[in-house]
């Protein structure tokens, strides 16, 4: 439906927006997927053309402890209802990406339940099973888990039965439901060969299928290449975006971009907050920084993503180690009023969608001085976009080269040799207004 670089994501934590209970006793089916469908007009109004649903498969609690890889969670609906939801997204021009958990499963997963009941041959399904010790969860054996959480049992992705089951599940969701992509949870600790097999299986069914991995740190090209993933979570850029603002040091951001911007043309997935991280309004020392953070999100190399609710500047921080404050229920029928940030996001989506240089273009730093503006350019097939941000409290004037351009945010004509940037503001300058690209 789109080239991957064309994506503008809206990220939803599904269980919360569906109003599902946190714990699953598997006893009832809640028909709540229509609550997600009600968000489609709002998502379109923001200019988003892709949705990431964090997770939706049958699980014990938060969705990352999967019980059944072939069933939608009974707390939110049925497979038939989910197929209708996918259809509704597609008919509105929105691609759908599922948060997929192939690194580990929940303790209620059938192969682990059978292992707990004494079927020792199932040990090969999982990593690090040791019958010589008990697990902290009280099992007669121990096993590897994700980050010390024994409710998240790590798969042995080199086991043939495990691979066959999980790759079969991936094929099922692509073939039966026509999903457009997957985010691989905990990709940074997954087996590379499994990801290669997943890429091959997915694209053999749907050639433009998109695979993105959750990678917090590391050498991104290990994961992002022509045989594995199309993208990874841009945590390096995420950290430097708010940190450079809080310390009034755009050198940090510029250095990160120079190191992390991919030179293989495969864009990273960029964000200011998500279901695991504090809302951006709570991560900055000055709310005015949102006026420059969002323009940077939409104009730096990569695919931008908005986490549901942050367009209204809602707050949310972890409390007592719980992620639930980051994942609130919002009634879209009584949604908050638009803010300056909401309107800015709409404008940025319009600009990005109309100008190929912001989606496919090269990146070059143009101007950077300590505690002064940061200016860079994007170029693609004869189009040049100049982006300037000023995070200070004072008006700044910089020389970004002699040219007469149009600031796409304000609509004003500017001379880039004397580019005057207001406090806490951004300029996105093009030789032509929105959509008027010279060929």
mmCIF file of C-alpha atoms in Angstrom, residues 151-379:
data_model
loop_
_atom_site.group_PDB
_atom_site.id
_atom_site.type_symbol
_atom_site.label_atom_id
_atom_site.label_comp_id
_atom_site.label_asym_id
_atom_site.label_seq_id
_atom_site.Cartn_x
_atom_site.Cartn_y
_atom_site.Cartn_z
ATOM 1 C CA UNK A 151 6.534 -15.324 33.709
ATOM 2 C CA UNK A 152 8.223 -14.735 30.313
ATOM 3 C CA UNK A 153 9.686 -18.071 29.227
ATOM 4 C CA UNK A 154 12.419 -17.782 26.601
ATOM 5 C CA UNK A 155 12.001 -19.903 23.482
ATOM 6 C CA UNK A 156 14.790 -21.981 21.988
ATOM 7 C CA UNK A 157 14.549 -20.521 18.500
ATOM 8 C CA UNK A 158 17.012 -23.090 17.161
ATOM 9 C CA UNK A 159 14.610 -25.935 17.952
ATOM 10 C CA UNK A 160 12.816 -27.181 14.832
ATOM 11 C CA UNK A 161 9.415 -27.584 16.508
ATOM 12 C CA UNK A 162 9.578 -24.112 18.041
ATOM 13 C CA UNK A 163 10.550 -22.516 14.735
ATOM 14 C CA UNK A 164 7.875 -24.418 12.833
ATOM 15 C CA UNK A 165 5.186 -23.308 15.285
ATOM 16 C CA UNK A 166 6.186 -19.632 15.370
ATOM 17 C CA UNK A 167 6.799 -19.283 11.626
ATOM 18 C CA UNK A 168 3.459 -21.005 11.060
ATOM 19 C CA UNK A 169 1.822 -18.435 13.307
ATOM 20 C CA UNK A 170 3.439 -15.584 11.360
ATOM 21 C CA UNK A 171 2.194 -17.034 8.073
ATOM 22 C CA UNK A 172 -1.276 -17.420 9.580
ATOM 23 C CA UNK A 173 -1.660 -13.726 10.434
ATOM 24 C CA UNK A 174 -0.336 -12.620 7.052
ATOM 25 C CA UNK A 175 -2.347 -15.056 4.945
ATOM 26 C CA UNK A 176 -5.607 -15.024 6.901
ATOM 27 C CA UNK A 177 -5.725 -11.416 8.094
ATOM 28 C CA UNK A 178 -3.595 -9.534 5.552
ATOM 29 C CA UNK A 179 -1.573 -7.659 8.173
ATOM 30 C CA UNK A 180 1.158 -5.408 6.759
ATOM 31 C CA UNK A 181 4.001 -5.829 9.217
ATOM 32 C CA UNK A 182 5.290 -6.967 12.586
ATOM 33 C CA UNK A 183 7.251 -5.346 15.392
ATOM 34 C CA UNK A 184 9.460 -8.025 16.948
ATOM 35 C CA UNK A 185 9.507 -7.600 20.695
ATOM 36 C CA UNK A 186 12.967 -8.076 22.279
ATOM 37 C CA UNK A 187 14.633 -8.423 18.881
ATOM 38 C CA UNK A 188 17.977 -7.483 20.418
ATOM 39 C CA UNK A 189 18.142 -10.907 22.160
ATOM 40 C CA UNK A 190 16.606 -13.036 19.398
ATOM 41 C CA UNK A 191 18.357 -15.562 17.179
ATOM 42 C CA UNK A 192 19.489 -13.981 13.904
ATOM 43 C CA UNK A 193 18.776 -17.097 11.842
ATOM 44 C CA UNK A 194 15.174 -17.102 13.051
ATOM 45 C CA UNK A 195 14.770 -13.498 11.917
ATOM 46 C CA UNK A 196 16.190 -14.382 8.509
ATOM 47 C CA UNK A 197 13.717 -17.260 8.213
ATOM 48 C CA UNK A 198 10.891 -14.969 9.303
ATOM 49 C CA UNK A 199 11.858 -12.367 6.691
ATOM 50 C CA UNK A 200 11.902 -15.041 3.992
ATOM 51 C CA UNK A 201 8.583 -16.569 5.085
ATOM 52 C CA UNK A 202 6.794 -13.212 5.368
ATOM 53 C CA UNK A 203 7.990 -11.654 2.129
ATOM 54 C CA UNK A 204 7.317 -14.858 0.168
ATOM 55 C CA UNK A 205 3.647 -14.296 1.015
ATOM 56 C CA UNK A 206 3.574 -10.495 0.899
ATOM 57 C CA UNK A 207 6.638 -8.963 -0.795
ATOM 58 C CA UNK A 208 6.192 -5.534 0.819
ATOM 59 C CA UNK A 209 5.700 -6.961 4.336
ATOM 60 C CA UNK A 210 7.554 -4.829 6.919
ATOM 61 C CA UNK A 211 9.587 -6.192 9.841
ATOM 62 C CA UNK A 212 10.775 -3.898 12.623
ATOM 63 C CA UNK A 213 12.648 -5.007 15.726
ATOM 64 C CA UNK A 214 12.771 -3.659 19.261
ATOM 65 C CA UNK A 215 16.478 -2.965 19.731
ATOM 66 C CA UNK A 216 17.381 -0.676 22.611
ATOM 67 C CA UNK A 217 21.116 -0.459 21.906
ATOM 68 C CA UNK A 218 23.705 -1.956 19.630
ATOM 69 C CA UNK A 219 25.050 -1.784 16.101
ATOM 70 C CA UNK A 220 21.769 -1.366 14.231
ATOM 71 C CA UNK A 221 22.997 -2.701 10.837
ATOM 72 C CA UNK A 222 23.353 -6.115 12.499
ATOM 73 C CA UNK A 223 19.556 -6.236 12.433
ATOM 74 C CA UNK A 224 18.632 -3.816 9.630
ATOM 75 C CA UNK A 225 19.733 -5.245 6.319
ATOM 76 C CA UNK A 226 18.400 -6.907 3.191
ATOM 77 C CA UNK A 227 18.145 -10.371 4.757
ATOM 78 C CA UNK A 228 16.734 -9.583 8.218
ATOM 79 C CA UNK A 229 14.723 -6.570 9.384
ATOM 80 C CA UNK A 230 13.604 -3.456 7.540
ATOM 81 C CA UNK A 231 13.870 -1.246 10.625
ATOM 82 C CA UNK A 232 14.566 -1.093 14.355
ATOM 83 C CA UNK A 233 13.366 1.138 17.172
ATOM 84 C CA UNK A 234 15.526 4.270 17.124
ATOM 85 C CA UNK A 235 16.321 4.383 20.840
ATOM 86 C CA UNK A 236 19.594 6.207 20.264
ATOM 87 C CA UNK A 237 17.791 9.063 18.545
ATOM 88 C CA UNK A 238 14.953 8.927 21.098
ATOM 89 C CA UNK A 239 17.347 9.501 23.988
ATOM 90 C CA UNK A 240 19.304 12.253 22.276
ATOM 91 C CA UNK A 241 16.182 14.162 21.203
ATOM 92 C CA UNK A 242 14.939 14.974 24.688
ATOM 93 C CA UNK A 243 18.367 14.932 26.347
ATOM 94 C CA UNK A 244 19.827 17.501 23.932
ATOM 95 C CA UNK A 245 16.890 19.800 24.665
ATOM 96 C CA UNK A 246 17.103 19.401 28.430
ATOM 97 C CA UNK A 247 20.836 20.151 28.430
ATOM 98 C CA UNK A 248 20.566 22.845 25.724
ATOM 99 C CA UNK A 249 23.217 20.979 23.781
ATOM 100 C CA UNK A 250 22.228 20.159 20.216
ATOM 101 C CA UNK A 251 25.713 18.755 19.640
ATOM 102 C CA UNK A 252 24.449 15.588 21.323
ATOM 103 C CA UNK A 253 21.612 15.239 18.828
ATOM 104 C CA UNK A 254 23.780 16.116 15.834
ATOM 105 C CA UNK A 255 26.388 13.557 16.850
ATOM 106 C CA UNK A 256 23.752 10.846 17.336
ATOM 107 C CA UNK A 257 22.218 11.514 13.927
ATOM 108 C CA UNK A 258 25.614 11.383 12.252
ATOM 109 C CA UNK A 259 26.302 8.016 13.903
ATOM 110 C CA UNK A 260 22.880 6.376 13.667
ATOM 111 C CA UNK A 261 21.319 7.663 10.437
ATOM 112 C CA UNK A 262 21.366 4.591 8.184
ATOM 113 C CA UNK A 263 23.399 4.767 5.001
ATOM 114 C CA UNK A 264 21.704 1.679 3.551
ATOM 115 C CA UNK A 265 18.429 3.488 2.911
ATOM 116 C CA UNK A 266 16.550 1.442 5.516
ATOM 117 C CA UNK A 267 14.877 3.884 7.924
ATOM 118 C CA UNK A 268 14.734 3.517 11.686
ATOM 119 C CA UNK A 269 11.445 3.752 13.577
ATOM 120 C CA UNK A 270 11.582 7.037 15.511
ATOM 121 C CA UNK A 271 9.466 8.142 18.464
ATOM 122 C CA UNK A 272 9.325 10.541 21.406
ATOM 123 C CA UNK A 273 7.509 8.154 23.763
ATOM 124 C CA UNK A 274 5.912 4.716 23.740
ATOM 125 C CA UNK A 275 4.239 2.100 25.947
ATOM 126 C CA UNK A 276 7.524 1.509 27.826
ATOM 127 C CA UNK A 277 8.812 5.088 28.180
ATOM 128 C CA UNK A 278 7.493 8.216 29.945
ATOM 129 C CA UNK A 279 5.278 10.587 28.010
ATOM 130 C CA UNK A 280 7.441 13.181 26.311
ATOM 131 C CA UNK A 281 5.747 15.997 28.234
ATOM 132 C CA UNK A 282 7.146 14.391 31.409
ATOM 133 C CA UNK A 283 10.605 13.795 29.943
ATOM 134 C CA UNK A 284 11.408 17.416 29.095
ATOM 135 C CA UNK A 285 12.261 20.223 31.467
ATOM 136 C CA UNK A 286 10.330 22.788 29.430
ATOM 137 C CA UNK A 287 6.988 22.068 27.695
ATOM 138 C CA UNK A 288 8.007 24.558 24.983
ATOM 139 C CA UNK A 289 10.475 21.948 23.737
ATOM 140 C CA UNK A 290 7.570 20.076 22.138
ATOM 141 C CA UNK A 291 7.477 22.839 19.510
ATOM 142 C CA UNK A 292 10.867 21.705 18.204
ATOM 143 C CA UNK A 293 10.864 18.015 19.141
ATOM 144 C CA UNK A 294 7.947 17.134 16.890
ATOM 145 C CA UNK A 295 9.382 18.961 13.847
ATOM 146 C CA UNK A 296 12.629 17.050 14.377
ATOM 147 C CA UNK A 297 10.715 13.765 14.643
ATOM 148 C CA UNK A 298 9.095 14.390 11.259
ATOM 149 C CA UNK A 299 12.128 15.744 9.412
ATOM 150 C CA UNK A 300 15.156 13.744 10.592
ATOM 151 C CA UNK A 301 15.925 10.471 8.778
ATOM 152 C CA UNK A 302 13.536 7.708 9.811
ATOM 153 C CA UNK A 303 9.882 6.815 10.188
ATOM 154 C CA UNK A 304 7.962 8.973 12.718
ATOM 155 C CA UNK A 305 5.552 7.491 15.242
ATOM 156 C CA UNK A 306 3.048 9.177 17.563
ATOM 157 C CA UNK A 307 2.088 7.322 20.745
ATOM 158 C CA UNK A 308 -1.645 7.564 21.341
ATOM 159 C CA UNK A 309 -2.653 10.489 23.519
ATOM 160 C CA UNK A 310 0.625 12.386 23.330
ATOM 161 C CA UNK A 311 -0.851 14.567 20.582
ATOM 162 C CA UNK A 312 -2.963 16.037 23.414
ATOM 163 C CA UNK A 313 0.095 16.394 25.694
ATOM 164 C CA UNK A 314 -1.224 13.891 28.222
ATOM 165 C CA UNK A 315 1.046 12.956 31.124
ATOM 166 C CA UNK A 316 2.292 9.537 32.167
ATOM 167 C CA UNK A 317 5.242 8.144 34.121
ATOM 168 C CA UNK A 318 5.966 4.728 35.570
ATOM 169 C CA UNK A 319 4.783 4.346 39.145
ATOM 170 C CA UNK A 320 6.220 1.719 41.455
ATOM 171 C CA UNK A 321 7.750 -0.074 38.478
ATOM 172 C CA UNK A 322 4.376 -0.336 36.748
ATOM 173 C CA UNK A 323 3.929 0.603 33.091
ATOM 174 C CA UNK A 324 0.172 1.021 33.437
ATOM 175 C CA UNK A 325 0.286 4.843 33.858
ATOM 176 C CA UNK A 326 1.884 4.934 30.391
ATOM 177 C CA UNK A 327 -1.048 2.985 28.941
ATOM 178 C CA UNK A 328 -4.289 4.734 29.919
ATOM 179 C CA UNK A 329 -7.768 4.233 28.602
ATOM 180 C CA UNK A 330 -8.948 7.219 26.547
ATOM 181 C CA UNK A 331 -12.542 7.519 25.428
ATOM 182 C CA UNK A 332 -12.230 8.817 21.878
ATOM 183 C CA UNK A 333 -15.884 9.889 22.035
ATOM 184 C CA UNK A 334 -14.853 12.385 24.725
ATOM 185 C CA UNK A 335 -11.304 13.016 23.600
ATOM 186 C CA UNK A 336 -9.314 15.986 24.906
ATOM 187 C CA UNK A 337 -9.500 19.225 22.965
ATOM 188 C CA UNK A 338 -6.885 19.876 20.310
ATOM 189 C CA UNK A 339 -3.776 21.700 21.449
ATOM 190 C CA UNK A 340 -1.055 23.583 19.610
ATOM 191 C CA UNK A 341 0.847 20.272 19.499
ATOM 192 C CA UNK A 342 -2.091 18.449 17.892
ATOM 193 C CA UNK A 343 -2.309 21.104 15.208
ATOM 194 C CA UNK A 344 1.470 21.072 14.722
ATOM 195 C CA UNK A 345 1.457 17.275 14.228
ATOM 196 C CA UNK A 346 -1.219 17.578 11.538
ATOM 197 C CA UNK A 347 0.785 20.235 9.723
ATOM 198 C CA UNK A 348 3.994 18.205 9.953
ATOM 199 C CA UNK A 349 2.283 15.140 8.499
ATOM 200 C CA UNK A 350 1.029 17.257 5.596
ATOM 201 C CA UNK A 351 4.517 18.618 4.940
ATOM 202 C CA UNK A 352 6.259 15.251 5.219
ATOM 203 C CA UNK A 353 3.741 13.517 2.959
ATOM 204 C CA UNK A 354 4.116 16.177 0.257
ATOM 205 C CA UNK A 355 7.914 16.393 0.168
ATOM 206 C CA UNK A 356 9.891 13.290 -0.831
ATOM 207 C CA UNK A 357 13.162 14.724 0.505
ATOM 208 C CA UNK A 358 11.837 14.312 4.051
ATOM 209 C CA UNK A 359 11.055 10.644 3.430
ATOM 210 C CA UNK A 360 13.845 9.458 1.154
ATOM 211 C CA UNK A 361 16.420 12.218 1.188
ATOM 212 C CA UNK A 362 20.050 12.339 2.231
ATOM 213 C CA UNK A 363 20.998 14.128 5.455
ATOM 214 C CA UNK A 364 23.630 16.850 5.837
ATOM 215 C CA UNK A 365 24.376 19.116 8.801
ATOM 216 C CA UNK A 366 24.452 22.783 7.746
ATOM 217 C CA UNK A 367 24.911 24.848 10.912
ATOM 218 C CA UNK A 368 25.598 24.065 14.571
ATOM 219 C CA UNK A 369 27.035 26.218 17.334
ATOM 220 C CA UNK A 370 26.854 25.658 21.082
ATOM 221 C CA UNK A 371 23.562 27.007 22.511
ATOM 222 C CA UNK A 372 22.607 28.252 19.047
ATOM 223 C CA UNK A 373 20.299 26.816 16.354
ATOM 224 C CA UNK A 374 20.724 23.445 14.677
ATOM 225 C CA UNK A 375 20.256 23.501 10.890
ATOM 226 C CA UNK A 376 20.362 20.533 8.517
ATOM 227 C CA UNK A 377 19.217 19.712 5.015
ATOM 228 C CA UNK A 378 17.531 16.772 3.279
ATOM 229 C CA UNK A 379 18.002 16.270 -0.471
#
